[in-house]
PDB file of C-alpha atoms in Angstrom:
ATOM      1  CA  UNK S 170     -32.668   8.418  -1.169  1.00 91.00           C
ATOM      2  CA  UNK S 171     -35.058   7.394   2.500  1.00 92.00           C
ATOM      3  CA  UNK S 172     -33.432   3.668   2.882  1.00 93.00           C
ATOM      4  CA  UNK S 173     -29.679   5.267   2.476  1.00 92.00           C
ATOM      5  CA  UNK S 174     -30.278   8.143   5.805  1.00 93.00           C
ATOM      6  CA  UNK S 175     -31.540   5.175   7.469  1.00 91.00           C
ATOM      7  CA  UNK S 176     -28.093   2.958   6.602  1.00 89.00           C
ATOM      8  CA  UNK S 177     -26.063   6.573   7.461  1.00 87.00           C
ATOM      9  CA  UNK S 178     -27.946   7.473  10.872  1.00 89.00           C
ATOM     10  CA  UNK S 179     -26.965   3.804  11.729  1.00 88.00           C
ATOM     11  CA  UNK S 180     -23.532   3.956  11.001  1.00 86.00           C
ATOM     12  CA  UNK S 181     -20.746   4.653  13.808  1.00 83.00           C
ATOM     13  CA  UNK S 182     -20.020   8.581  14.515  1.00 82.00           C
ATOM     14  CA  UNK S 183     -16.252   7.300  15.123  1.00 84.00           C
ATOM     15  CA  UNK S 184     -14.231   6.472  11.531  1.00 81.00           C
ATOM     16  CA  UNK S 185     -12.198   2.577  12.196  1.00 77.00           C
ATOM     17  CA  UNK S 186      -8.589   3.084  11.239  1.00 81.00           C
ATOM     18  CA  UNK S 187      -6.549   0.509   9.984  1.00 79.00           C
ATOM     19  CA  UNK S 188      -3.060   0.519  11.529  1.00 79.00           C
ATOM     20  CA  UNK S 189      -0.448  -0.345   8.874  1.00 75.00           C
ATOM     21  CA  UNK S 190       1.636  -4.125   9.623  1.00 67.00           C
ATOM     22  CA  UNK S 191       3.210  -5.101   7.075  1.00 65.00           C
ATOM     23  CA  UNK S 192       6.345  -2.675   6.310  1.00 68.00           C
ATOM     24  CA  UNK S 193       7.443  -4.727   2.594  1.00 66.00           C
ATOM     25  CA  UNK S 194      10.759  -2.502   1.976  1.00 64.00           C
ATOM     26  CA  UNK S 195      11.828  -2.491   5.621  1.00 61.00           C
ATOM     27  CA  UNK S 196      11.929  -6.125   4.937  1.00 57.00           C
ATOM     28  CA  UNK S 197      12.991  -6.674   2.039  1.00 52.00           C
ATOM     29  CA  UNK S 198      16.260  -3.702   2.044  1.00 49.00           C
ATOM     30  CA  UNK S 199      17.956  -5.988   4.364  1.00 46.00           C
ATOM     31  CA  UNK S 200      17.359  -8.910   3.448  1.00 54.00           C
ATOM     32  CA  UNK S 201      19.636 -11.168   1.961  1.00 65.00           C
ATOM     33  CA  UNK S 202      18.450 -12.649  -1.283  1.00 73.00           C
ATOM     34  CA  UNK S 203      20.779 -13.278  -3.538  1.00 85.00           C
ATOM     35  CA  UNK S 204      21.363 -11.760  -7.411  1.00 91.00           C
ATOM     36  CA  UNK S 205      23.557 -11.286 -10.410  1.00 92.00           C
ATOM     37  CA  UNK S 206      24.676  -8.649 -12.311  1.00 95.00           C
ATOM     38  CA  UNK S 207      26.340  -9.245 -15.787  1.00 94.00           C
ATOM     39  CA  UNK S 208      27.366  -8.124 -18.752  1.00 94.00           C
ATOM     40  CA  UNK S 209      25.789  -9.049 -22.417  1.00 93.00           C
ATOM     41  CA  UNK S 210      27.074  -7.787 -25.558  1.00 93.00           C
ATOM     42  CA  UNK S 211      25.338  -6.807 -28.330  1.00 91.00           C
ATOM     43  CA  UNK S 212      25.579  -5.454 -31.308  1.00 90.00           C
ATOM     44  CA  UNK S 213      23.726  -1.951 -30.250  1.00 86.00           C
ATOM     45  CA  UNK S 214      26.346  -2.334 -27.194  1.00 87.00           C
ATOM     46  CA  UNK S 215      26.782  -3.605 -23.552  1.00 93.00           C
ATOM     47  CA  UNK S 216      23.416  -4.344 -21.647  1.00 95.00           C
ATOM     48  CA  UNK S 217      23.707  -5.731 -18.496  1.00 96.00           C
ATOM     49  CA  UNK S 218      21.376  -7.425 -17.370  1.00 96.00           C
ATOM     50  CA  UNK S 219      19.983  -7.994 -12.994  1.00 95.00           C
ATOM     51  CA  UNK S 220      18.522 -10.778 -11.990  1.00 94.00           C
ATOM     52  CA  UNK S 221      17.657 -12.377  -8.839  1.00 91.00           C
ATOM     53  CA  UNK S 222      14.539 -13.669  -6.264  1.00 89.00           C
ATOM     54  CA  UNK S 223      15.265 -10.070  -4.293  1.00 85.00           C
ATOM     55  CA  UNK S 224      14.500  -8.753  -7.403  1.00 90.00           C
ATOM     56  CA  UNK S 225      12.566  -9.954  -8.525  1.00 90.00           C
ATOM     57  CA  UNK S 226       9.969  -9.472  -5.658  1.00 86.00           C
ATOM     58  CA  UNK S 227      10.912  -5.893  -5.458  1.00 87.00           C
ATOM     59  CA  UNK S 228       9.449  -5.432  -8.955  1.00 89.00           C
ATOM     60  CA  UNK S 229       6.496  -7.976  -8.301  1.00 87.00           C
ATOM     61  CA  UNK S 230       4.564  -5.623  -5.733  1.00 84.00           C
ATOM     62  CA  UNK S 231       6.190  -1.695  -6.921  1.00 89.00           C
ATOM     63  CA  UNK S 232       4.409   0.211  -9.258  1.00 90.00           C
ATOM     64  CA  UNK S 233       8.143   1.217 -11.875  1.00 89.00           C
ATOM     65  CA  UNK S 234       4.638   3.903 -13.323  1.00 91.00           C
ATOM     66  CA  UNK S 235       3.855   6.590 -10.738  1.00 91.00           C
ATOM     67  CA  UNK S 236       6.775   9.281  -9.326  1.00 92.00           C
ATOM     68  CA  UNK S 237       6.826   7.315  -5.622  1.00 91.00           C
ATOM     69  CA  UNK S 238       6.733   4.026  -6.457  1.00 89.00           C
ATOM     70  CA  UNK S 239      10.191   4.797  -8.909  1.00 90.00           C
ATOM     71  CA  UNK S 240      12.335   6.650  -6.465  1.00 91.00           C
ATOM     72  CA  UNK S 241      11.559   3.798  -4.232  1.00 91.00           C
ATOM     73  CA  UNK S 242      13.125   1.342  -6.436  1.00 91.00           C
ATOM     74  CA  UNK S 243      15.784   3.959  -7.108  1.00 91.00           C
ATOM     75  CA  UNK S 244      16.908   2.933  -3.180  1.00 91.00           C
ATOM     76  CA  UNK S 245      16.850  -0.349  -2.780  1.00 90.00           C
ATOM     77  CA  UNK S 246      18.916  -0.681  -5.788  1.00 91.00           C
ATOM     78  CA  UNK S 247      20.978   1.632  -3.936  1.00 91.00           C
ATOM     79  CA  UNK S 248      20.788   0.028  -0.786  1.00 89.00           C
ATOM     80  CA  UNK S 249      20.814  -3.072  -1.785  1.00 89.00           C
ATOM     81  CA  UNK S 250      24.491  -2.577  -3.431  1.00 91.00           C
ATOM     82  CA  UNK S 251      22.870  -3.362  -6.774  1.00 92.00           C
ATOM     83  CA  UNK S 252      23.560   0.001  -8.243  1.00 93.00           C
ATOM     84  CA  UNK S 253      26.965  -0.363  -6.829  1.00 94.00           C
ATOM     85  CA  UNK S 254      27.386  -3.921  -8.961  1.00 94.00           C
ATOM     86  CA  UNK S 255      26.154  -2.966 -12.037  1.00 95.00           C
ATOM     87  CA  UNK S 256      29.197  -0.311 -11.250  1.00 94.00           C
ATOM     88  CA  UNK S 257      31.982  -2.554 -11.399  1.00 94.00           C
ATOM     89  CA  UNK S 258      30.965  -4.045 -13.616  1.00 94.00           C
ATOM     90  CA  UNK S 259      31.034  -1.532 -15.816  1.00 94.00           C
ATOM     91  CA  UNK S 260      27.546   0.371 -16.797  1.00 94.00           C
ATOM     92  CA  UNK S 261      28.190   3.793 -17.397  1.00 93.00           C
ATOM     93  CA  UNK S 262      25.955   7.024 -18.148  1.00 93.00           C
ATOM     94  CA  UNK S 263      23.354   6.286 -20.760  1.00 92.00           C
ATOM     95  CA  UNK S 264      23.996   2.405 -21.118  1.00 93.00           C
ATOM     96  CA  UNK S 265      20.901  -0.083 -20.714  1.00 94.00           C
ATOM     97  CA  UNK S 266      19.927  -2.250 -17.397  1.00 95.00           C
ATOM     98  CA  UNK S 267      17.977  -4.726 -17.812  1.00 95.00           C
ATOM     99  CA  UNK S 268      15.441  -7.053 -14.794  1.00 94.00           C
ATOM    100  CA  UNK S 269      13.538  -9.387 -16.060  1.00 91.00           C
ATOM    101  CA  UNK S 270      11.734  -7.920 -18.428  1.00 87.00           C
ATOM    102  CA  UNK S 271      12.147  -4.383 -18.066  1.00 90.00           C
ATOM    103  CA  UNK S 272      14.597  -2.174 -19.519  1.00 92.00           C
ATOM    104  CA  UNK S 273      16.641   1.137 -18.740  1.00 90.00           C
ATOM    105  CA  UNK S 274      19.049   3.429 -19.245  1.00 92.00           C
ATOM    106  CA  UNK S 275      21.784   4.664 -16.022  1.00 91.00           C
ATOM    107  CA  UNK S 276      22.276   7.425 -15.598  1.00 88.00           C
ATOM    108  CA  UNK S 277      23.772   8.506 -11.760  1.00 80.00           C
TER     109      UNK S 277
END
Protein backbone atom coordinates (compact mmCIF):
# COMPACT_ATOMS: atom_id res chain seq x y z
CA UNK A 1 0.00 0.00 0.00
CA UNK A 2 2.88 2.37 0.77
CA UNK A 3 4.35 1.78 -2.67
CA UNK A 4 1.02 2.59 -4.36
CA UNK A 5 0.70 5.73 -2.22
CA UNK A 6 4.16 6.86 -3.36
CA UNK A 7 3.32 6.16 -7.03
CA UNK A 8 0.13 8.20 -6.73
CA UNK A 9 1.96 11.05 -5.03
CA UNK A 10 4.49 11.16 -7.90
CA UNK A 11 1.77 11.35 -10.58
CA UNK A 12 1.04 14.77 -12.03
CA UNK A 13 -2.07 16.34 -10.56
CA UNK A 14 -3.33 17.61 -13.90
CA UNK A 15 -5.11 14.91 -15.95
CA UNK A 16 -3.99 14.16 -19.49
CA UNK A 17 -6.75 14.70 -22.05
CA UNK A 18 -6.55 13.24 -25.52
CA UNK A 19 -8.48 14.89 -28.33
CA UNK A 20 -10.29 12.73 -30.85
CA UNK A 21 -8.46 12.99 -34.16
CA UNK A 22 -10.58 10.78 -36.37
CA UNK A 23 -14.36 10.94 -36.78
CA UNK A 24 -15.39 7.90 -38.85
CA UNK A 25 -19.01 8.99 -39.11
CA UNK A 26 -17.98 12.19 -40.90
CA UNK A 27 -15.88 10.29 -43.39
CA UNK A 28 -18.32 7.49 -44.14
CA UNK A 29 -21.45 9.56 -44.44
CA UNK A 30 -19.93 11.61 -47.24
CA UNK A 31 -17.74 8.93 -48.78
CA UNK A 32 -18.93 7.79 -52.20
CA UNK A 33 -18.16 4.07 -52.12
CA UNK A 34 -20.43 1.91 -54.28
CA UNK A 35 -23.13 -0.42 -53.04
CA UNK A 36 -25.89 -2.53 -54.57
CA UNK A 37 -29.47 -3.21 -53.56
CA UNK A 38 -31.30 -6.19 -55.01
CA UNK A 39 -34.53 -8.07 -54.44
CA UNK A 40 -34.34 -11.86 -54.14
CA UNK A 41 -37.44 -14.03 -54.10
CA UNK A 42 -37.36 -16.69 -51.40
CA UNK A 43 -40.05 -19.15 -50.29
CA UNK A 44 -41.06 -16.93 -47.33
CA UNK A 45 -41.25 -13.81 -49.49
CA UNK A 46 -38.88 -11.23 -50.91
CA UNK A 47 -35.54 -10.49 -49.27
CA UNK A 48 -33.68 -7.29 -50.05
CA UNK A 49 -29.90 -7.59 -50.07
CA UNK A 50 -27.74 -4.49 -49.71
CA UNK A 51 -23.98 -4.95 -50.12
CA UNK A 52 -20.86 -3.02 -50.93
CA UNK A 53 -17.68 -1.72 -49.30
CA UNK A 54 -19.53 1.27 -47.88
CA UNK A 55 -21.92 -0.95 -45.92
CA UNK A 56 -19.30 -3.54 -45.01
CA UNK A 57 -17.01 -0.85 -43.64
CA UNK A 58 -19.79 0.65 -41.52
CA UNK A 59 -20.85 -2.73 -40.13
CA UNK A 60 -17.22 -3.53 -39.30
CA UNK A 61 -16.95 -0.91 -36.60
CA UNK A 62 -20.53 -0.15 -35.54
CA UNK A 63 -21.85 -1.83 -32.41
CA UNK A 64 -25.42 -2.68 -33.41
CA UNK A 65 -26.12 -4.13 -29.97
CA UNK A 66 -26.09 -0.67 -28.42
CA UNK A 67 -28.97 1.73 -28.94
CA UNK A 68 -26.62 4.55 -29.89
CA UNK A 69 -24.75 2.38 -32.40
CA UNK A 70 -27.95 1.13 -34.01
CA UNK A 71 -29.30 4.69 -34.28
CA UNK A 72 -26.02 5.74 -35.88
CA UNK A 73 -26.29 2.90 -38.41
CA UNK A 74 -29.89 3.86 -39.23
CA UNK A 75 -28.82 7.46 -39.83
CA UNK A 76 -26.03 6.21 -42.09
CA UNK A 77 -28.51 4.16 -44.15
CA UNK A 78 -30.78 7.16 -44.56
CA UNK A 79 -28.11 9.78 -45.31
CA UNK A 80 -26.19 7.58 -47.74
CA UNK A 81 -29.31 6.89 -49.83
CA UNK A 82 -29.45 3.17 -49.09
CA UNK A 83 -32.95 3.37 -47.58
CA UNK A 84 -34.20 5.31 -50.60
CA UNK A 85 -32.74 2.65 -52.90
CA UNK A 86 -34.38 -0.11 -50.85
CA UNK A 87 -37.72 1.68 -51.23
CA UNK A 88 -37.16 2.02 -55.00
CA UNK A 89 -36.55 -1.74 -55.08
CA UNK A 90 -39.98 -2.24 -53.49
CA UNK A 91 -39.25 -2.91 -49.81
CA UNK A 92 -42.33 -2.70 -47.56
CA UNK A 93 -42.96 -2.68 -43.81
CA UNK A 94 -41.88 -5.98 -42.25
CA UNK A 95 -39.81 -7.15 -45.24
CA UNK A 96 -36.40 -8.68 -44.58
CA UNK A 97 -33.27 -6.73 -45.41
CA UNK A 98 -29.98 -8.66 -45.44
CA UNK A 99 -26.55 -7.08 -45.12
CA UNK A 100 -23.50 -9.31 -44.83
CA UNK A 101 -25.14 -12.08 -42.84
CA UNK A 102 -27.23 -9.74 -40.68
CA UNK A 103 -30.97 -9.62 -41.21
CA UNK A 104 -33.29 -6.79 -40.26
CA UNK A 105 -36.99 -6.23 -40.63
CA UNK A 106 -37.70 -3.00 -42.49
CA UNK A 107 -39.83 -0.44 -40.64
CA UNK A 108 -40.13 3.17 -41.64
